[in-house]
Coordinates of C-alpha atoms in Angstrom, one line a residue:
X1 CA 73.3 90.3 123.4
X2 CA 76.6 91.7 122.4
X3 CA 80.0 89.6 122.6
X4 CA 83.2 91.3 122.9
X5 CA 86.0 89.1 124.1
X6 CA 89.7 88.1 124.1
X7 CA 90.5 84.9 124.0
X8 CA 93.8 82.9 124.1
X9 CA 96.8 83.5 125.8
X10 CA 98.4 87.2 125.2
X11 CA 102.0 88.0 125.2
X12 CA 103.4 89.9 128.3
X13 CA 104.5 92.6 126.8
X14 CA 105.2 94.0 123.0
X15 CA 108.7 94.1 121.8
X16 CA 109.5 97.7 120.9
X17 CA 112.9 96.9 119.7
X18 CA 112.2 95.1 116.6
X19 CA 109.8 95.9 113.8
X20 CA 106.7 93.8 113.4
X21 CA 104.6 93.2 110.8
X22 CA 101.1 94.7 112.1
X23 CA 102.7 97.8 113.0
X24 CA 104.6 98.7 110.1
X25 CA 101.5 97.8 108.0
X26 CA 99.3 100.1 110.2
X27 CA 102.1 103.3 109.6
X28 CA 101.7 102.6 105.6
X29 CA 98.0 103.1 105.7
X30 CA 98.3 106.2 107.8
X31 CA 97.7 104.7 111.1
X32 CA 99.3 106.0 114.4
X33 CA 99.7 102.1 116.6
X34 CA 103.2 101.7 115.6
X35 CA 106.4 102.6 117.4
X36 CA 109.7 104.6 116.1
X37 CA 111.5 101.3 115.1
X38 CA 108.3 100.5 112.8
X39 CA 108.6 103.8 111.2
X40 CA 112.0 103.6 110.4
X41 CA 112.0 99.7 109.0
X42 CA 108.9 101.0 107.0
X43 CA 110.3 104.3 105.5
X44 CA 113.7 102.0 104.5
X45 CA 111.3 99.4 102.6
X46 CA 109.3 102.0 101.2
X47 CA 112.5 103.6 99.8
X48 CA 113.3 100.0 98.1
X49 CA 109.7 99.5 97.0
X50 CA 107.5 102.9 96.9
X51 CA 104.7 100.9 95.9
X52 CA 104.3 99.2 99.5
X53 CA 102.2 101.8 100.7
X54 CA 99.8 101.2 97.5
X55 CA 99.9 97.8 98.2
X56 CA 98.8 98.3 101.8
X57 CA 96.0 100.7 101.0
X58 CA 94.6 98.4 98.3
X59 CA 94.8 95.4 100.6
X60 CA 92.4 97.1 102.8
X61 CA 90.3 98.3 100.4
X62 CA 89.8 95.1 98.8
X63 CA 88.7 93.5 102.3
X64 CA 86.1 96.5 102.5
X65 CA 85.0 95.7 99.0
X66 CA 85.0 91.7 99.5
X67 CA 82.8 92.1 103.0
X68 CA 80.5 94.5 101.7
X69 CA 79.7 92.3 98.8
X70 CA 79.6 89.0 100.7
X71 CA 77.0 90.7 103.3
X72 CA 74.8 92.7 100.8
X73 CA 74.7 90.2 97.8
X74 CA 75.2 86.6 99.7
X75 CA 73.7 87.0 102.9
X76 CA 76.9 86.5 105.0
X77 CA 76.7 86.9 108.6
X78 CA 79.5 85.1 109.8
X79 CA 83.2 86.4 109.2
X80 CA 86.7 84.4 110.7
X81 CA 89.5 87.4 110.0
X82 CA 92.5 85.7 110.5
X83 CA 95.5 88.2 110.8
X84 CA 93.3 91.4 111.3
X85 CA 96.3 93.6 112.2
X86 CA 96.1 97.4 112.9
X87 CA 94.3 98.8 110.4
X88 CA 93.9 102.6 109.8
X89 CA 90.6 102.2 107.6
X90 CA 87.5 100.3 108.3
X91 CA 87.4 96.8 110.2
X92 CA 85.3 93.5 109.3
X93 CA 82.5 94.1 112.0
X94 CA 81.9 97.5 111.0
X95 CA 81.4 97.1 107.3
X96 CA 79.6 93.7 108.1
X97 CA 77.5 95.0 110.9
X98 CA 76.5 98.2 109.3
X99 CA 74.5 96.1 106.5
X100 CA 73.3 93.5 109.2
X101 CA 73.6 94.5 112.6
X102 CA 73.6 91.0 114.1
X103 CA 76.9 89.7 111.9
X104 CA 79.2 87.7 114.3
X105 CA 82.9 88.3 113.5
X106 CA 85.9 86.8 115.2
X107 CA 89.5 88.1 114.6
X108 CA 92.4 86.3 115.0
X109 CA 96.2 87.6 115.5
X110 CA 99.2 86.9 117.4
X111 CA 100.6 90.5 118.8
X112 CA 100.2 92.1 122.4
X113 CA 99.8 95.6 120.3
X114 CA 97.1 93.9 118.0
X115 CA 95.4 92.2 121.4
X116 CA 95.5 95.9 122.8
X117 CA 93.7 97.2 120.2
X118 CA 91.1 94.8 119.8
X119 CA 90.1 95.1 123.6
X120 CA 89.6 98.7 123.2
X121 CA 88.2 99.3 119.9
X122 CA 86.5 96.1 118.6
X123 CA 83.1 96.6 119.8
X124 CA 80.1 95.1 118.3
X125 CA 76.6 95.9 118.1
X126 CA 74.1 94.3 120.8
X127 CA 72.7 92.1 118.0
X128 CA 76.0 90.6 116.9
X129 CA 79.4 89.6 118.0
X130 CA 83.1 90.8 117.6
X131 CA 85.5 88.3 119.2
X132 CA 89.0 88.2 119.2
X133 CA 91.4 85.4 119.5
X134 CA 94.9 85.7 120.5
X135 CA 96.2 82.7 118.0
X136 CA 98.9 81.8 115.6
X137 CA 97.8 80.9 112.3
X138 CA 100.3 77.8 112.3
X139 CA 97.4 76.3 114.6
X140 CA 94.4 76.2 112.7
X141 CA 92.8 73.9 115.1
X142 CA 93.2 75.9 118.1
X143 CA 91.7 78.9 116.0
X144 CA 88.6 76.7 114.9
X145 CA 88.0 75.5 118.5
X146 CA 87.8 78.8 119.8
X147 CA 86.0 80.4 117.1
X148 CA 83.4 77.9 117.4
X149 CA 82.3 79.6 120.3
X150 CA 81.1 82.3 118.7
X151 CA 80.7 81.1 115.1
X152 CA 78.3 78.5 114.1
X153 CA 80.0 76.1 111.5
X154 CA 76.7 74.8 110.1
X155 CA 76.2 78.0 108.6
X156 CA 78.3 79.8 105.9
X157 CA 81.3 81.8 106.9
X158 CA 83.6 83.9 105.3
X159 CA 87.3 82.7 105.9
X160 CA 89.3 86.0 105.7
X161 CA 93.1 85.4 104.7
X162 CA 94.5 88.7 103.9
X163 CA 98.2 88.8 103.6
X164 CA 98.5 86.1 106.0
X165 CA 99.8 82.9 104.5
X166 CA 102.7 85.0 103.1
X167 CA 103.9 84.7 106.6
X168 CA 104.1 81.0 106.4
X169 CA 107.3 80.3 104.4
X170 CA 106.8 76.6 103.3
X171 CA 104.4 76.1 100.4
X172 CA 103.1 72.8 101.8
X173 CA 102.2 74.3 105.4
X174 CA 100.7 77.2 104.1
X175 CA 98.4 74.9 101.5
X176 CA 97.4 72.8 104.6
X177 CA 96.4 75.5 107.0
X178 CA 94.2 77.1 104.3
X179 CA 92.8 73.9 103.8
X180 CA 92.5 72.7 107.3
X181 CA 90.2 76.5 108.1
X182 CA 87.8 75.6 105.1
X183 CA 87.4 72.0 106.1
X184 CA 84.8 72.6 108.7
X185 CA 83.0 75.4 107.1
X186 CA 79.8 75.0 105.8
X187 CA 78.8 74.9 102.0
X188 CA 78.0 78.3 101.1
X189 CA 81.0 79.6 102.9
X190 CA 83.9 81.8 101.3
X191 CA 87.4 82.3 101.1
X192 CA 88.7 85.6 100.7
X193 CA 92.6 85.8 100.4
X194 CA 95.4 88.3 99.3
X195 CA 99.0 87.4 98.8
X196 CA 102.1 89.2 97.5
X197 CA 102.9 87.8 93.7
X198 CA 106.5 87.4 92.2
X199 CA 104.8 88.0 88.7
X200 CA 107.1 90.3 87.0
X201 CA 104.3 91.8 84.8
X202 CA 102.8 93.3 87.8
X203 CA 106.3 94.4 89.6
X204 CA 106.5 91.4 92.1
X205 CA 110.1 90.9 91.1
X206 CA 110.7 94.0 92.6
X207 CA 109.3 93.3 96.2
X208 CA 112.4 90.3 96.4
X209 CA 115.0 92.7 97.7
X210 CA 112.7 94.8 100.0
X211 CA 111.4 91.1 101.6
X212 CA 115.0 90.0 102.1
X213 CA 115.7 93.5 103.8
X214 CA 112.3 92.8 106.0
X215 CA 113.4 89.7 106.9
X216 CA 116.8 90.2 108.0
X217 CA 115.2 93.5 110.1
X218 CA 111.9 92.9 111.2
X219 CA 109.4 90.0 112.2
X220 CA 107.5 87.7 111.0
X221 CA 109.6 86.9 107.8
X222 CA 107.6 86.8 104.6
X223 CA 107.7 85.7 101.4
X224 CA 105.9 86.2 97.8
X225 CA 104.7 83.2 95.6
X226 CA 103.6 82.9 92.0
X227 CA 100.0 83.3 90.7
X228 CA 100.0 79.8 90.0
X229 CA 100.8 79.0 93.6
X230 CA 98.6 81.5 95.2
X231 CA 95.9 80.0 92.8
X232 CA 96.3 76.4 94.6
X233 CA 94.4 78.1 97.9
X234 CA 91.4 77.9 95.6
X235 CA 91.3 74.5 94.4
X236 CA 88.0 73.0 94.6
X237 CA 86.6 76.4 94.8
X238 CA 84.3 78.6 92.6
X239 CA 85.8 82.0 92.1
X240 CA 83.8 84.9 91.9
X241 CA 84.4 87.2 89.0
X242 CA 86.8 88.9 88.1
X243 CA 89.1 86.1 89.5
X244 CA 92.6 86.2 90.9
X245 CA 93.7 89.4 89.9
X246 CA 95.8 92.3 91.5
X247 CA 93.4 92.9 94.5
X248 CA 93.2 96.6 93.6
X249 CA 91.5 95.3 90.0
X250 CA 89.0 93.2 92.2
X251 CA 85.9 95.4 91.4
X252 CA 87.3 98.5 92.1
X253 CA 85.1 101.7 93.0
X254 CA 86.1 105.1 92.5
X255 CA 88.4 106.8 94.4
X256 CA 90.1 103.1 95.4
X257 CA 93.8 104.3 94.0
X258 CA 96.1 102.4 91.8
X259 CA 95.4 100.3 89.0
X260 CA 98.0 97.5 89.8
X261 CA 99.9 96.5 92.7
X262 CA 102.0 93.2 93.1
X263 CA 99.3 91.8 95.3
X264 CA 97.0 89.3 94.1
X265 CA 93.5 89.0 95.8
X266 CA 90.2 86.7 94.8
X267 CA 86.7 85.5 96.8
X268 CA 85.7 82.2 96.1
X269 CA 82.7 79.8 97.5
X270 CA 82.7 76.7 98.8
X271 CA 80.3 73.9 97.5

């Protein structure tokens, strides 16, 4: 039986006067689910750091490769995708259910445009499920409680945190959120994560001025972290090869774009 639902309490109306990350990210990926203000801020940020469009593309292609790998090679049939946004490329459930139609996916985001997108486009196979939670990443307990209606936490789950913890500005809080979300997941579950980095050899230092502009003109505010700080999210887990690397270099495939972006990514297994 199919399961397509939106849970939680949606916002009344989108704020079309302020640029929002989900819509700007969609614009950088070549999508159309955005407003003029999103395109203006997106173009300004891209003028400051032209690689941002490559980062957006590399981040999504990393997701595609990671979901495919976990579904094909590790038999993962459940995915909890927090901060799904408005992708212009394939969604998690499309990739997973193409491999295993019975796969169950829960999306989580906290933006009215994303909610409307989810209601109309995130449709599941009959055998599987594609559910949507309107919730804030700052409230992991609510996410887990509602996601448990669709996912079986006694079986492995892939926890997808792509470009989301960079919107949690406090390092301790970001670490706590990641640990809390992983805590109830069964052994054999995976953490899939990307995060912008400050590492200068990757060009991460060039992002800082653009992030300052973003924080003054758009929402939510964003931060970058060092490789060491990002690596702490994987404490107690076993990283899959090639470890924590620029997400464009995580098992790249022909046509995946630039070789290096200042956005780190990794996949790790829980024991």
